[in-house]
Amino acid sequence: MAHAACEPATSLLSRLAARNGAISMQRFCGDIAFPIDPLFRGEKVAIDQLAQLAGCDVGALVRVSIRHLGKGHFRLREEFASLQSFQRTRIRVCPECIRSEMPSSDCSDRF
């Protein structure tokens, strides 16, 4: 399956499930015994397994997917975050910053 340069592992898994006619990503993972929780936690082993399953470049998939670095720290692309930042009830972002980043991203046509 083709992997878009900016598509994270969770999105690729969702497309793979839909392409195979599954009613949900969770059902698809259950059907093929794929460990979904480690993928959502950003564990490299799960990302490697997904890349192999989808037939795509593992390095490209790792670069754009959430990666767990240990002790509640994560990396998404070139940014670092703590577990606390993912557990907020309100997302706080600067809309101007997002708009200014869009043209420089090779994913700008997807949003």
mmCIF file with all atom_site columns, C-alpha atoms in Angstrom:
data_model
loop_
_atom_site.group_PDB
_atom_site.id
_atom_site.type_symbol
_atom_site.label_atom_id
_atom_site.label_alt_id
_atom_site.label_comp_id
_atom_site.label_asym_id
_atom_site.label_entity_id
_atom_site.label_seq_id
_atom_site.pdbx_PDB_ins_code
_atom_site.Cartn_x
_atom_site.Cartn_y
_atom_site.Cartn_z
_atom_site.occupancy
_atom_site.B_iso_or_equiv
_atom_site.pdbx_formal_charge
_atom_site.auth_seq_id
_atom_site.auth_comp_id
_atom_site.auth_asym_id
_atom_site.auth_atom_id
_atom_site.pdbx_PDB_model_num
ATOM 1   C CA . MET A 1 1   ? 0.000   0.000   0.000  1.00 0.00 ? 1   MET A CA 1
ATOM 2   C CA . ALA A 1 2   ? 1.331   3.435   -0.865 1.00 0.00 ? 2   ALA A CA 1
ATOM 3   C CA . HIS A 1 3   ? 2.357   5.575   2.081  1.00 0.00 ? 3   HIS A CA 1
ATOM 4   C CA . ALA A 1 4   ? 2.003   9.350   1.776  1.00 0.00 ? 4   ALA A CA 1
ATOM 5   C CA . ALA A 1 5   ? 5.104   11.199  2.979  1.00 0.00 ? 5   ALA A CA 1
ATOM 6   C CA . CYS A 1 6   ? 3.208   12.990  5.745  1.00 0.00 ? 6   CYS A CA 1
ATOM 7   C CA . GLU A 1 7   ? 0.903   10.162  6.835  1.00 0.00 ? 7   GLU A CA 1
ATOM 8   C CA . PRO A 1 8   ? 1.437   8.852   10.386 1.00 0.00 ? 8   PRO A CA 1
ATOM 9   C CA . ALA A 1 9   ? 1.163   5.186   11.306 1.00 0.00 ? 9   ALA A CA 1
ATOM 10  C CA . THR A 1 10  ? -2.329  5.482   12.767 1.00 0.00 ? 10  THR A CA 1
ATOM 11  C CA . SER A 1 11  ? -3.686  6.991   9.547  1.00 0.00 ? 11  SER A CA 1
ATOM 12  C CA . LEU A 1 12  ? -1.971  4.333   7.430  1.00 0.00 ? 12  LEU A CA 1
ATOM 13  C CA . LEU A 1 13  ? -3.475  1.603   9.612  1.00 0.00 ? 13  LEU A CA 1
ATOM 14  C CA . SER A 1 14  ? -6.924  3.166   9.252  1.00 0.00 ? 14  SER A CA 1
ATOM 15  C CA . ARG A 1 15  ? -6.617  3.258   5.452  1.00 0.00 ? 15  ARG A CA 1
ATOM 16  C CA . LEU A 1 16  ? -5.336  -0.324  5.407  1.00 0.00 ? 16  LEU A CA 1
ATOM 17  C CA . ALA A 1 17  ? -8.356  -1.438  7.432  1.00 0.00 ? 17  ALA A CA 1
ATOM 18  C CA . ALA A 1 18  ? -10.781 0.402   5.134  1.00 0.00 ? 18  ALA A CA 1
ATOM 19  C CA . ARG A 1 19  ? -9.083  -0.965  2.043  1.00 0.00 ? 19  ARG A CA 1
ATOM 20  C CA . ASN A 1 20  ? -9.569  -4.481  3.381  1.00 0.00 ? 20  ASN A CA 1
ATOM 21  C CA . GLY A 1 21  ? -13.261 -3.892  4.051  1.00 0.00 ? 21  GLY A CA 1
ATOM 22  C CA . ALA A 1 22  ? -13.103 -3.841  7.853  1.00 0.00 ? 22  ALA A CA 1
ATOM 23  C CA . ILE A 1 23  ? -15.871 -1.980  9.659  1.00 0.00 ? 23  ILE A CA 1
ATOM 24  C CA . SER A 1 24  ? -13.332 -0.469  12.042 1.00 0.00 ? 24  SER A CA 1
ATOM 25  C CA . MET A 1 25  ? -9.611  -0.252  12.599 1.00 0.00 ? 25  MET A CA 1
ATOM 26  C CA . GLN A 1 26  ? -10.005 -2.086  15.908 1.00 0.00 ? 26  GLN A CA 1
ATOM 27  C CA . ARG A 1 27  ? -11.892 -4.951  14.241 1.00 0.00 ? 27  ARG A CA 1
ATOM 28  C CA . PHE A 1 28  ? -9.256  -5.173  11.507 1.00 0.00 ? 28  PHE A CA 1
ATOM 29  C CA . CYS A 1 29  ? -6.477  -5.340  14.097 1.00 0.00 ? 29  CYS A CA 1
ATOM 30  C CA . GLY A 1 30  ? -8.355  -8.039  15.989 1.00 0.00 ? 30  GLY A CA 1
ATOM 31  C CA . ASP A 1 31  ? -8.887  -10.048 12.817 1.00 0.00 ? 31  ASP A CA 1
ATOM 32  C CA . ILE A 1 32  ? -5.199  -10.063 11.910 1.00 0.00 ? 32  ILE A CA 1
ATOM 33  C CA . ALA A 1 33  ? -3.899  -10.117 15.520 1.00 0.00 ? 33  ALA A CA 1
ATOM 34  C CA . PHE A 1 34  ? -2.142  -6.777  15.105 1.00 0.00 ? 34  PHE A CA 1
ATOM 35  C CA . PRO A 1 35  ? -1.250  -5.076  18.418 1.00 0.00 ? 35  PRO A CA 1
ATOM 36  C CA . ILE A 1 36  ? -3.043  -1.723  18.158 1.00 0.00 ? 36  ILE A CA 1
ATOM 37  C CA . ASP A 1 37  ? -2.232  -0.338  21.636 1.00 0.00 ? 37  ASP A CA 1
ATOM 38  C CA . PRO A 1 38  ? 1.559   -0.366  21.143 1.00 0.00 ? 38  PRO A CA 1
ATOM 39  C CA . LEU A 1 39  ? 1.067   1.494   17.850 1.00 0.00 ? 39  LEU A CA 1
ATOM 40  C CA . PHE A 1 40  ? -0.994  4.212   19.546 1.00 0.00 ? 40  PHE A CA 1
ATOM 41  C CA . ARG A 1 41  ? 1.667   4.465   22.250 1.00 0.00 ? 41  ARG A CA 1
ATOM 42  C CA . GLY A 1 42  ? 4.252   5.059   19.531 1.00 0.00 ? 42  GLY A CA 1
ATOM 43  C CA . GLU A 1 43  ? 6.331   1.938   20.104 1.00 0.00 ? 43  GLU A CA 1
ATOM 44  C CA . LYS A 1 44  ? 8.865   1.422   17.330 1.00 0.00 ? 44  LYS A CA 1
ATOM 45  C CA . VAL A 1 45  ? 8.289   -2.347  17.136 1.00 0.00 ? 45  VAL A CA 1
ATOM 46  C CA . ALA A 1 46  ? 4.608   -1.766  16.290 1.00 0.00 ? 46  ALA A CA 1
ATOM 47  C CA . ILE A 1 47  ? 5.488   0.876   13.680 1.00 0.00 ? 47  ILE A CA 1
ATOM 48  C CA . ASP A 1 48  ? 7.997   -1.555  12.143 1.00 0.00 ? 48  ASP A CA 1
ATOM 49  C CA . GLN A 1 49  ? 5.323   -4.282  12.025 1.00 0.00 ? 49  GLN A CA 1
ATOM 50  C CA . LEU A 1 50  ? 2.844   -1.938  10.348 1.00 0.00 ? 50  LEU A CA 1
ATOM 51  C CA . ALA A 1 51  ? 5.410   -0.878  7.747  1.00 0.00 ? 51  ALA A CA 1
ATOM 52  C CA . GLN A 1 52  ? 6.053   -4.528  6.962  1.00 0.00 ? 52  GLN A CA 1
ATOM 53  C CA . LEU A 1 53  ? 2.316   -5.262  6.795  1.00 0.00 ? 53  LEU A CA 1
ATOM 54  C CA . ALA A 1 54  ? 1.665   -2.320  4.462  1.00 0.00 ? 54  ALA A CA 1
ATOM 55  C CA . GLY A 1 55  ? 4.821   -2.878  2.428  1.00 0.00 ? 55  GLY A CA 1
ATOM 56  C CA . CYS A 1 56  ? 6.149   0.635   2.938  1.00 0.00 ? 56  CYS A CA 1
ATOM 57  C CA . ASP A 1 57  ? 9.454   2.155   4.013  1.00 0.00 ? 57  ASP A CA 1
ATOM 58  C CA . VAL A 1 58  ? 9.791   1.878   7.785  1.00 0.00 ? 58  VAL A CA 1
ATOM 59  C CA . GLY A 1 59  ? 12.116  4.903   7.998  1.00 0.00 ? 59  GLY A CA 1
ATOM 60  C CA . ALA A 1 60  ? 9.587   7.156   6.277  1.00 0.00 ? 60  ALA A CA 1
ATOM 61  C CA . LEU A 1 61  ? 6.792   5.912   8.521  1.00 0.00 ? 61  LEU A CA 1
ATOM 62  C CA . VAL A 1 62  ? 8.827   6.375   11.711 1.00 0.00 ? 62  VAL A CA 1
ATOM 63  C CA . ARG A 1 63  ? 9.736   9.961   10.751 1.00 0.00 ? 63  ARG A CA 1
ATOM 64  C CA . VAL A 1 64  ? 6.093   11.083  10.665 1.00 0.00 ? 64  VAL A CA 1
ATOM 65  C CA . SER A 1 65  ? 4.583   8.953   13.442 1.00 0.00 ? 65  SER A CA 1
ATOM 66  C CA . ILE A 1 66  ? 4.394   9.513   17.176 1.00 0.00 ? 66  ILE A CA 1
ATOM 67  C CA . ARG A 1 67  ? 7.315   7.785   18.882 1.00 0.00 ? 67  ARG A CA 1
ATOM 68  C CA . HIS A 1 68  ? 7.479   6.970   22.573 1.00 0.00 ? 68  HIS A CA 1
ATOM 69  C CA . LEU A 1 69  ? 10.869  7.987   23.955 1.00 0.00 ? 69  LEU A CA 1
ATOM 70  C CA . GLY A 1 70  ? 10.294  6.664   27.470 1.00 0.00 ? 70  GLY A CA 1
ATOM 71  C CA . LYS A 1 71  ? 9.251   8.164   30.798 1.00 0.00 ? 71  LYS A CA 1
ATOM 72  C CA . GLY A 1 72  ? 6.185   9.910   29.368 1.00 0.00 ? 72  GLY A CA 1
ATOM 73  C CA . HIS A 1 73  ? 8.035   11.706  26.564 1.00 0.00 ? 73  HIS A CA 1
ATOM 74  C CA . PHE A 1 74  ? 7.091   11.513  22.907 1.00 0.00 ? 74  PHE A CA 1
ATOM 75  C CA . ARG A 1 75  ? 8.352   12.767  19.581 1.00 0.00 ? 75  ARG A CA 1
ATOM 76  C CA . LEU A 1 76  ? 6.208   13.711  16.588 1.00 0.00 ? 76  LEU A CA 1
ATOM 77  C CA . ARG A 1 77  ? 8.261   14.663  13.569 1.00 0.00 ? 77  ARG A CA 1
ATOM 78  C CA . GLU A 1 78  ? 10.704  17.258  14.927 1.00 0.00 ? 78  GLU A CA 1
ATOM 79  C CA . GLU A 1 79  ? 8.673   18.154  18.006 1.00 0.00 ? 79  GLU A CA 1
ATOM 80  C CA . PHE A 1 80  ? 8.859   16.745  21.519 1.00 0.00 ? 80  PHE A CA 1
ATOM 81  C CA . ALA A 1 81  ? 5.909   16.440  23.926 1.00 0.00 ? 81  ALA A CA 1
ATOM 82  C CA . SER A 1 82  ? 5.156   15.046  27.350 1.00 0.00 ? 82  SER A CA 1
ATOM 83  C CA . LEU A 1 83  ? 2.314   12.709  28.197 1.00 0.00 ? 83  LEU A CA 1
ATOM 84  C CA . GLN A 1 84  ? 0.664   15.622  30.008 1.00 0.00 ? 84  GLN A CA 1
ATOM 85  C CA . SER A 1 85  ? 0.320   17.536  26.737 1.00 0.00 ? 85  SER A CA 1
ATOM 86  C CA . PHE A 1 86  ? -1.683  14.664  25.234 1.00 0.00 ? 86  PHE A CA 1
ATOM 87  C CA . GLN A 1 87  ? -3.987  14.392  28.225 1.00 0.00 ? 87  GLN A CA 1
ATOM 88  C CA . ARG A 1 88  ? -5.307  17.943  28.202 1.00 0.00 ? 88  ARG A CA 1
ATOM 89  C CA . THR A 1 89  ? -9.022  18.489  27.908 1.00 0.00 ? 89  THR A CA 1
ATOM 90  C CA . ARG A 1 90  ? -8.526  21.622  25.850 1.00 0.00 ? 90  ARG A CA 1
ATOM 91  C CA . ILE A 1 91  ? -6.180  21.865  22.889 1.00 0.00 ? 91  ILE A CA 1
ATOM 92  C CA . ARG A 1 92  ? -4.229  25.087  22.820 1.00 0.00 ? 92  ARG A CA 1
ATOM 93  C CA . VAL A 1 93  ? -2.668  26.064  19.524 1.00 0.00 ? 93  VAL A CA 1
ATOM 94  C CA . CYS A 1 94  ? -2.049  29.260  17.693 1.00 0.00 ? 94  CYS A CA 1
ATOM 95  C CA . PRO A 1 95  ? -4.191  29.344  14.524 1.00 0.00 ? 95  PRO A CA 1
ATOM 96  C CA . GLU A 1 96  ? -1.796  31.850  12.928 1.00 0.00 ? 96  GLU A CA 1
ATOM 97  C CA . CYS A 1 97  ? 1.153   29.498  13.511 1.00 0.00 ? 97  CYS A CA 1
ATOM 98  C CA . ILE A 1 98  ? -0.719  26.605  11.933 1.00 0.00 ? 98  ILE A CA 1
ATOM 99  C CA . ARG A 1 99  ? -1.656  28.691  8.899  1.00 0.00 ? 99  ARG A CA 1
ATOM 100 C CA . SER A 1 100 ? 1.925   29.867  8.477  1.00 0.00 ? 100 SER A CA 1
ATOM 101 C CA . GLU A 1 101 ? 3.231   26.277  8.684  1.00 0.00 ? 101 GLU A CA 1
ATOM 102 C CA . MET A 1 102 ? 0.833   24.861  6.101  1.00 0.00 ? 102 MET A CA 1
ATOM 103 C CA . PRO A 1 103 ? 2.565   26.162  2.948  1.00 0.00 ? 103 PRO A CA 1
ATOM 104 C CA . SER A 1 104 ? 5.925   24.731  4.039  1.00 0.00 ? 104 SER A CA 1
ATOM 105 C CA . SER A 1 105 ? 4.498   21.280  4.722  1.00 0.00 ? 105 SER A CA 1
ATOM 106 C CA . ASP A 1 106 ? 4.283   18.714  1.970  1.00 0.00 ? 106 ASP A CA 1
ATOM 107 C CA . CYS A 1 107 ? 0.932   17.786  3.551  1.00 0.00 ? 107 CYS A CA 1
ATOM 108 C CA . SER A 1 108 ? -0.737  21.134  2.886  1.00 0.00 ? 108 SER A CA 1
ATOM 109 C CA . ASP A 1 109 ? -3.030  19.656  0.271  1.00 0.00 ? 109 ASP A CA 1
ATOM 110 C CA . ARG A 1 110 ? -4.518  17.211  2.795  1.00 0.00 ? 110 ARG A CA 1
ATOM 111 C CA . PHE A 1 111 ? -6.059  19.792  5.153  1.00 0.00 ? 111 PHE A CA 1
#
